[in-house]
Amino acid sequence: MQISSLNRLPLVLTAVAGLLVAPGCKQENKAPAGEAEKTAPAKKPVVRLVYVNWAECVAMTHLVQAILEDRMGYEVKTTMADVAPVFASLASGDADAFLDSWLPVTHKSYMERFQGKVVDLGVSYDDARIGLVVPADMDITSIEQLNGKAKELNNSIVGIDSGAGIMSTTEKAIQEYKLDLKLVPSSGPAMTAELKDAVAKKRPVVVTGWKPHWKFARWDLKFLDDPKGVFGAKESIHTLTRVGLEKDLPDVVALLRNFKLNDQQLGSLMGAVEDASGTPEKAVREWVKQNQALVDGWIPKA
C-alpha cells in the first residue's frame, strides 16, 4: 500500500527520536541534578472523635485533634452530640473515640448497656466529682437543706443536657432526699450562664456541677454534702473507643492510652479554651506550645 508523505511524517519523527537514545539503554525520566525525587506521603485515615458540650470534653477533644493533625498527620472529624448518641455511635462503629466517660457512677448505665461494644482504654484524669453546686455564700451545706430554699430557688435545679449521666443521678437524688425541686434540662453553656447571672445578682441557685470545670476558678462555689452518697465518691475520666480501633490504628490508640492530665494541667487547658476569643483550635495549639514536653510524652515513638 502506498503511504502518502503526510502519513510518513509520524514514522520519521519516531525514528529520529529513537536515534537519540543510545542502543541498549533504557530511557528514563530523571529529576534535575541535585533535586531528590519526591514521593507523596500515603494519606492516613480519618479519625472520628465524638464529644459532648461539656467544658472539659470540648477542651480535651480539640487538644487531641490538634495533636493528631499537627504531629501525627491524620485528618480528624469531630462531632458534638448528647451522651446517649455518643455511646451509640461508638458501639455501632460510626465513631472512633470519646475522651470523657465518667466512671464508675455517672456513665455506669451506658457501660452496662453497651458492654462488649466499646473499649475502655483507661483513666485520663482521676480527680473527678459530680454533685449539686451552689454559690459559696449560700447558707446551706447539704442537699438535705435544699427544701428550705425551694421558693428562693424557684423550685428548680438547673441541669445540663437530658442524656447526661449526672441528670439521671440528680433525678435519683430528688427522690432519695424527697426534694420539692424540679430538674430543668439545658446544656453545659446554659448552666454556666445561669450560674454567672445568679452570682452577679447574688441570688440563690443550685446547678448540676462537676469537677474538673473552669467555673470553680471563676466563681466561689461549693458542692453540697451528699450524706446518702447518691452522687458517689470521687470518679475518674476514661477514654473509650470503638471495638477494633487498636487493630486499625494502633498509633492512635497508643496516643489515647498515653493521654493523661492532672488537675493543674486540665484546669489550665480548660481555662485557655474558655478565655479564648476565637475557636478552641487556636487556644489548644497555644497550650501545646506551652506544654511541649508533656505532649511529646504522649506521642508514640515511631
Short mmCIF file of C-alpha atoms in Angstrom, two decimals:
data_model
loop_
_atom_site.label_atom_id
_atom_site.label_comp_id
_atom_site.label_asym_id
_atom_site.label_seq_id
_atom_site.Cartn_x
_atom_site.Cartn_y
_atom_site.Cartn_z
CA MET A 1 0.00 0.00 0.00
CA GLN A 2 1.33 3.43 -0.92
CA ILE A 3 1.87 5.79 2.04
CA SER A 4 1.42 9.49 1.48
CA SER A 5 4.06 11.96 2.62
CA LEU A 6 1.74 13.20 5.39
CA ASN A 7 1.24 9.69 6.72
CA ARG A 8 5.02 9.07 6.68
CA LEU A 9 5.73 12.08 8.94
CA PRO A 10 4.95 10.37 12.33
CA LEU A 11 7.14 7.43 11.34
CA VAL A 12 10.07 9.71 10.56
CA LEU A 13 9.73 11.55 13.87
CA THR A 14 9.60 8.26 15.76
CA ALA A 15 12.76 7.05 14.06
CA VAL A 16 14.61 10.26 14.86
CA ALA A 17 13.56 10.05 18.49
CA GLY A 18 14.87 6.51 18.61
CA LEU A 19 18.32 7.63 17.43
CA LEU A 20 18.59 9.96 20.42
CA VAL A 21 18.59 7.00 22.80
CA ALA A 22 21.82 5.01 22.99
CA PRO A 23 21.45 1.38 21.94
CA GLY A 24 20.91 -0.96 24.87
CA CYS A 25 19.97 1.84 27.26
CA LYS A 26 16.53 2.26 28.87
CA GLN A 27 15.05 5.70 28.54
CA GLU A 28 14.26 7.25 31.96
CA ASN A 29 12.76 10.47 33.20
CA LYS A 30 15.25 11.79 35.70
CA ALA A 31 14.86 14.67 38.09
CA PRO A 32 17.21 17.59 37.53
CA ALA A 33 20.64 17.17 39.11
CA GLY A 34 20.66 17.92 42.82
CA GLU A 35 16.89 17.58 43.17
CA ALA A 36 15.71 14.49 45.06
CA GLU A 37 12.72 12.64 43.77
CA LYS A 38 9.64 13.48 45.78
CA THR A 39 7.14 10.82 46.82
CA ALA A 40 3.76 11.91 48.12
CA PRO A 41 3.22 10.53 51.63
CA ALA A 42 0.46 7.98 51.96
CA LYS A 43 -2.74 9.60 53.10
CA LYS A 44 -3.71 8.46 56.58
CA PRO A 45 -7.27 7.50 57.52
CA VAL A 46 -9.69 9.96 59.09
CA VAL A 47 -10.04 9.74 62.88
CA ARG A 48 -13.59 10.42 64.07
CA LEU A 49 -13.88 11.94 67.54
CA VAL A 50 -17.23 12.41 69.25
CA TYR A 51 -17.74 14.75 72.17
CA VAL A 52 -20.34 16.28 74.45
CA ASN A 53 -20.65 20.02 75.01
CA TRP A 54 -19.04 19.90 78.45
CA ALA A 55 -16.13 22.22 79.18
CA GLU A 56 -13.51 19.55 79.81
CA CYS A 57 -14.76 17.42 76.92
CA VAL A 58 -14.54 20.29 74.43
CA ALA A 59 -11.03 21.16 75.62
CA MET A 60 -9.65 17.60 75.61
CA THR A 61 -11.22 16.66 72.27
CA HIS A 62 -9.81 19.69 70.45
CA LEU A 63 -6.42 19.11 72.06
CA VAL A 64 -6.25 15.52 70.80
CA GLN A 65 -7.48 16.70 67.40
CA ALA A 66 -4.62 19.21 67.17
CA ILE A 67 -2.03 16.56 68.13
CA LEU A 68 -3.36 14.02 65.61
CA GLU A 69 -3.38 16.62 62.83
CA ASP A 70 -0.20 18.58 63.57
CA ARG A 71 2.08 15.86 64.93
CA MET A 72 0.77 12.57 63.52
CA GLY A 73 -0.54 13.53 60.08
CA TYR A 74 -4.16 12.46 60.48
CA GLU A 75 -7.29 14.21 59.33
CA VAL A 76 -9.75 14.48 62.21
CA LYS A 77 -13.50 14.91 62.10
CA THR A 78 -15.31 15.92 65.28
CA THR A 79 -19.00 15.54 66.02
CA MET A 80 -20.80 17.00 69.03
CA ALA A 81 -23.82 15.18 70.43
CA ASP A 82 -25.58 14.28 73.66
CA VAL A 83 -24.02 11.46 75.62
CA ALA A 84 -26.55 8.77 74.58
CA PRO A 85 -25.83 9.09 70.83
CA VAL A 86 -22.11 9.39 71.61
CA PHE A 87 -22.13 5.92 73.18
CA ALA A 88 -24.37 4.56 70.43
CA SER A 89 -22.02 5.84 67.72
CA LEU A 90 -19.02 4.15 69.35
CA ALA A 91 -20.93 0.90 69.75
CA SER A 92 -22.01 0.91 66.10
CA GLY A 93 -18.52 1.78 64.83
CA ASP A 94 -19.65 5.12 63.40
CA ALA A 95 -17.18 6.96 65.67
CA ASP A 96 -13.66 6.09 66.80
CA ALA A 97 -13.14 7.64 70.23
CA PHE A 98 -14.76 9.53 73.11
CA LEU A 99 -12.48 11.19 75.67
CA ASP A 100 -14.85 11.95 78.54
CA SER A 101 -16.56 8.92 80.06
CA TRP A 102 -17.14 9.34 83.81
CA LEU A 103 -16.83 6.14 85.84
CA PRO A 104 -17.75 4.27 87.93
CA VAL A 105 -21.03 6.14 88.61
CA THR A 106 -22.04 8.72 86.01
CA HIS A 107 -21.88 6.59 82.88
CA LYS A 108 -22.38 3.22 84.56
CA SER A 109 -25.70 2.59 82.82
CA TYR A 110 -24.22 3.28 79.38
CA MET A 111 -21.25 0.98 80.00
CA GLU A 112 -23.64 -1.77 81.05
CA ARG A 113 -25.91 -1.19 78.06
CA PHE A 114 -23.03 -1.28 75.57
CA GLN A 115 -20.90 -3.91 77.31
CA GLY A 116 -18.58 -5.56 74.81
CA LYS A 117 -19.33 -2.91 72.16
CA VAL A 118 -16.97 -0.19 73.42
CA VAL A 119 -13.37 -0.42 74.64
CA ASP A 120 -12.16 1.32 77.82
CA LEU A 121 -8.54 2.50 77.36
CA GLY A 122 -8.24 3.60 80.98
CA VAL A 123 -8.07 6.77 83.05
CA SER A 124 -7.01 10.15 81.66
CA TYR A 125 -7.95 12.19 84.76
CA ASP A 126 -8.52 10.72 88.22
CA ASP A 127 -9.89 13.51 90.42
CA ALA A 128 -13.38 13.96 89.01
CA ARG A 129 -16.52 14.59 91.03
CA ILE A 130 -20.19 15.25 90.37
CA GLY A 131 -22.90 16.68 92.60
CA LEU A 132 -25.09 19.67 93.28
CA VAL A 133 -23.26 23.00 93.36
CA VAL A 134 -24.28 26.35 94.87
CA PRO A 135 -22.58 29.72 95.42
CA ALA A 136 -20.29 29.54 98.45
CA ASP A 137 -22.21 32.29 100.27
CA MET A 138 -25.48 30.31 100.35
CA ASP A 139 -26.20 29.42 103.98
CA ILE A 140 -26.67 25.70 103.38
CA THR A 141 -24.09 22.91 103.26
CA SER A 142 -26.09 19.77 102.44
CA ILE A 143 -28.55 18.52 99.84
CA GLU A 144 -30.94 17.80 102.72
CA GLN A 145 -31.30 21.55 103.29
CA LEU A 146 -32.47 22.41 99.76
CA ASN A 147 -36.18 22.17 100.56
CA GLY A 148 -35.74 25.09 102.93
CA LYS A 149 -34.61 27.16 99.94
CA ALA A 150 -37.10 25.80 97.39
CA LYS A 151 -39.05 29.04 96.95
CA GLU A 152 -35.88 31.13 96.55
CA LEU A 153 -34.63 28.60 94.01
CA ASN A 154 -37.87 28.80 92.03
CA ASN A 155 -38.30 25.12 92.89
CA SER A 156 -35.65 24.33 90.27
CA ILE A 157 -32.30 22.67 89.86
CA VAL A 158 -30.52 23.90 86.73
CA GLY A 159 -29.34 20.88 84.75
CA ILE A 160 -27.46 20.19 81.53
CA ASP A 161 -28.34 18.01 78.52
CA SER A 162 -31.01 15.48 79.39
CA GLY A 163 -28.99 12.40 78.39
CA ALA A 164 -26.06 13.15 80.70
CA GLY A 165 -25.40 10.69 83.50
CA ILE A 166 -25.44 13.45 86.10
CA MET A 167 -29.06 14.17 85.14
CA SER A 168 -30.31 10.67 85.93
CA THR A 169 -28.29 10.67 89.14
CA THR A 170 -29.83 14.02 90.13
CA GLU A 171 -33.33 12.63 89.50
CA LYS A 172 -32.41 9.81 91.87
CA ALA A 173 -31.20 12.37 94.44
CA ILE A 174 -34.50 14.26 94.20
CA GLN A 175 -36.31 11.02 95.09
CA GLU A 176 -33.87 9.93 97.81
CA TYR A 177 -33.91 13.29 99.56
CA LYS A 178 -37.62 13.93 98.80
CA LEU A 179 -36.79 17.33 97.33
CA ASP A 180 -39.54 19.72 96.35
CA LEU A 181 -37.48 20.73 93.33
CA LYS A 182 -37.71 20.02 89.60
CA LEU A 183 -34.66 19.26 87.48
CA VAL A 184 -34.63 21.57 84.44
CA PRO A 185 -32.60 20.31 81.44
CA SER A 186 -30.47 22.79 79.50
CA SER A 187 -26.84 22.45 78.40
CA GLY A 188 -23.37 22.96 79.84
CA PRO A 189 -23.05 26.52 78.49
CA ALA A 190 -26.63 27.40 79.52
CA MET A 191 -25.99 26.10 83.03
CA THR A 192 -22.86 28.22 83.45
CA ALA A 193 -24.67 31.26 82.02
CA GLU A 194 -27.39 30.85 84.66
CA LEU A 195 -24.74 30.41 87.34
CA LYS A 196 -22.92 33.55 86.19
CA ASP A 197 -26.11 35.59 86.34
CA ALA A 198 -27.02 34.29 89.80
CA VAL A 199 -23.57 35.02 91.22
CA ALA A 200 -23.58 38.53 89.74
CA LYS A 201 -27.02 39.26 91.22
CA LYS A 202 -26.25 37.44 94.48
CA ARG A 203 -29.36 35.27 94.18
CA PRO A 204 -29.56 31.62 95.22
CA VAL A 205 -29.10 28.95 92.56
CA VAL A 206 -28.36 25.23 92.51
CA VAL A 207 -26.89 23.52 89.47
CA THR A 208 -25.75 20.08 88.43
CA GLY A 209 -22.00 20.51 88.76
CA TRP A 210 -18.83 18.59 88.14
CA LYS A 211 -15.11 18.91 88.60
CA PRO A 212 -12.92 19.50 86.63
CA HIS A 213 -14.57 22.67 85.38
CA TRP A 214 -13.36 26.22 84.91
CA LYS A 215 -16.35 27.58 86.89
CA PHE A 216 -14.58 26.76 90.18
CA ALA A 217 -11.71 29.07 89.22
CA ARG A 218 -14.09 31.78 88.03
CA TRP A 219 -16.54 31.92 90.97
CA ASP A 220 -16.59 30.99 94.66
CA LEU A 221 -18.66 27.79 94.67
CA LYS A 222 -19.16 24.69 96.77
CA PHE A 223 -20.51 21.18 96.42
CA LEU A 224 -23.38 20.36 98.75
CA ASP A 225 -22.72 17.44 101.09
CA ASP A 226 -24.35 14.19 99.97
CA PRO A 227 -24.84 12.11 103.15
CA LYS A 228 -26.82 9.42 101.28
CA GLY A 229 -23.97 9.01 98.78
CA VAL A 230 -26.23 9.26 95.74
CA PHE A 231 -23.59 11.01 93.63
CA GLY A 232 -20.89 8.60 94.72
CA ALA A 233 -17.34 9.36 95.74
CA LYS A 234 -14.52 10.55 93.52
CA GLU A 235 -14.76 9.49 89.88
CA SER A 236 -12.33 9.14 87.02
CA ILE A 237 -12.49 10.26 83.40
CA HIS A 238 -11.90 7.40 80.96
CA THR A 239 -11.14 7.29 77.23
CA LEU A 240 -13.37 4.98 75.20
CA THR A 241 -13.01 3.72 71.63
CA ARG A 242 -14.91 1.56 69.19
CA VAL A 243 -14.08 -2.12 69.01
CA GLY A 244 -11.27 -2.74 66.52
CA LEU A 245 -9.63 0.69 66.60
CA GLU A 246 -6.41 -0.67 68.12
CA LYS A 247 -6.07 -3.13 65.25
CA ASP A 248 -6.89 -0.50 62.62
CA LEU A 249 -4.95 2.48 64.02
CA PRO A 250 -2.53 1.28 66.72
CA ASP A 251 -0.61 4.57 66.91
CA VAL A 252 -3.84 6.49 67.58
CA VAL A 253 -4.74 4.11 70.38
CA ALA A 254 -1.19 4.42 71.78
CA LEU A 255 -1.64 8.21 71.91
CA LEU A 256 -5.01 7.87 73.64
CA ARG A 257 -3.60 5.43 76.22
CA ASN A 258 -0.74 7.85 76.97
CA PHE A 259 -3.07 10.88 77.21
CA LYS A 260 -3.26 11.80 80.91
CA LEU A 261 -3.77 15.13 82.69
CA ASN A 262 -3.52 16.18 86.32
CA ASP A 263 -5.70 18.81 87.98
CA GLN A 264 -3.42 21.75 87.15
CA GLN A 265 -2.87 20.69 83.55
CA LEU A 266 -6.54 20.12 82.78
CA GLY A 267 -7.51 23.29 84.63
CA SER A 268 -5.10 25.39 82.58
CA LEU A 269 -6.30 23.77 79.34
CA MET A 270 -9.95 24.44 80.13
CA GLY A 271 -9.19 27.99 81.20
CA ALA A 272 -7.32 28.65 77.94
CA VAL A 273 -10.25 27.41 75.87
CA GLU A 274 -12.83 29.32 77.90
CA ASP A 275 -10.87 32.58 77.77
CA ALA A 276 -10.05 32.31 74.06
CA SER A 277 -11.62 34.99 71.91
CA GLY A 278 -11.55 32.70 68.87
CA THR A 279 -12.12 29.00 68.38
CA PRO A 280 -10.87 26.18 70.66
CA GLU A 281 -8.43 25.12 67.92
CA LYS A 282 -6.30 28.22 68.37
CA ALA A 283 -6.35 28.01 72.16
CA VAL A 284 -5.30 24.36 72.34
CA ARG A 285 -2.44 24.87 69.87
CA GLU A 286 -1.11 27.70 72.02
CA TRP A 287 -1.45 25.42 75.07
CA VAL A 288 0.55 22.74 73.25
CA LYS A 289 3.39 25.23 72.72
CA GLN A 290 3.44 25.97 76.44
CA ASN A 291 3.32 22.27 77.41
CA GLN A 292 5.58 20.77 74.75
CA ALA A 293 7.36 18.24 76.97
CA LEU A 294 4.07 16.86 78.27
CA VAL A 295 2.64 16.50 74.77
CA ASP A 296 5.85 14.90 73.46
CA GLY A 297 5.47 12.22 76.12
CA TRP A 298 2.03 11.26 74.81
CA ILE A 299 3.02 10.79 71.17
CA PRO A 300 4.05 7.19 70.43
CA LYS A 301 7.55 6.70 69.15
CA ALA A 302 7.75 5.59 65.51
#
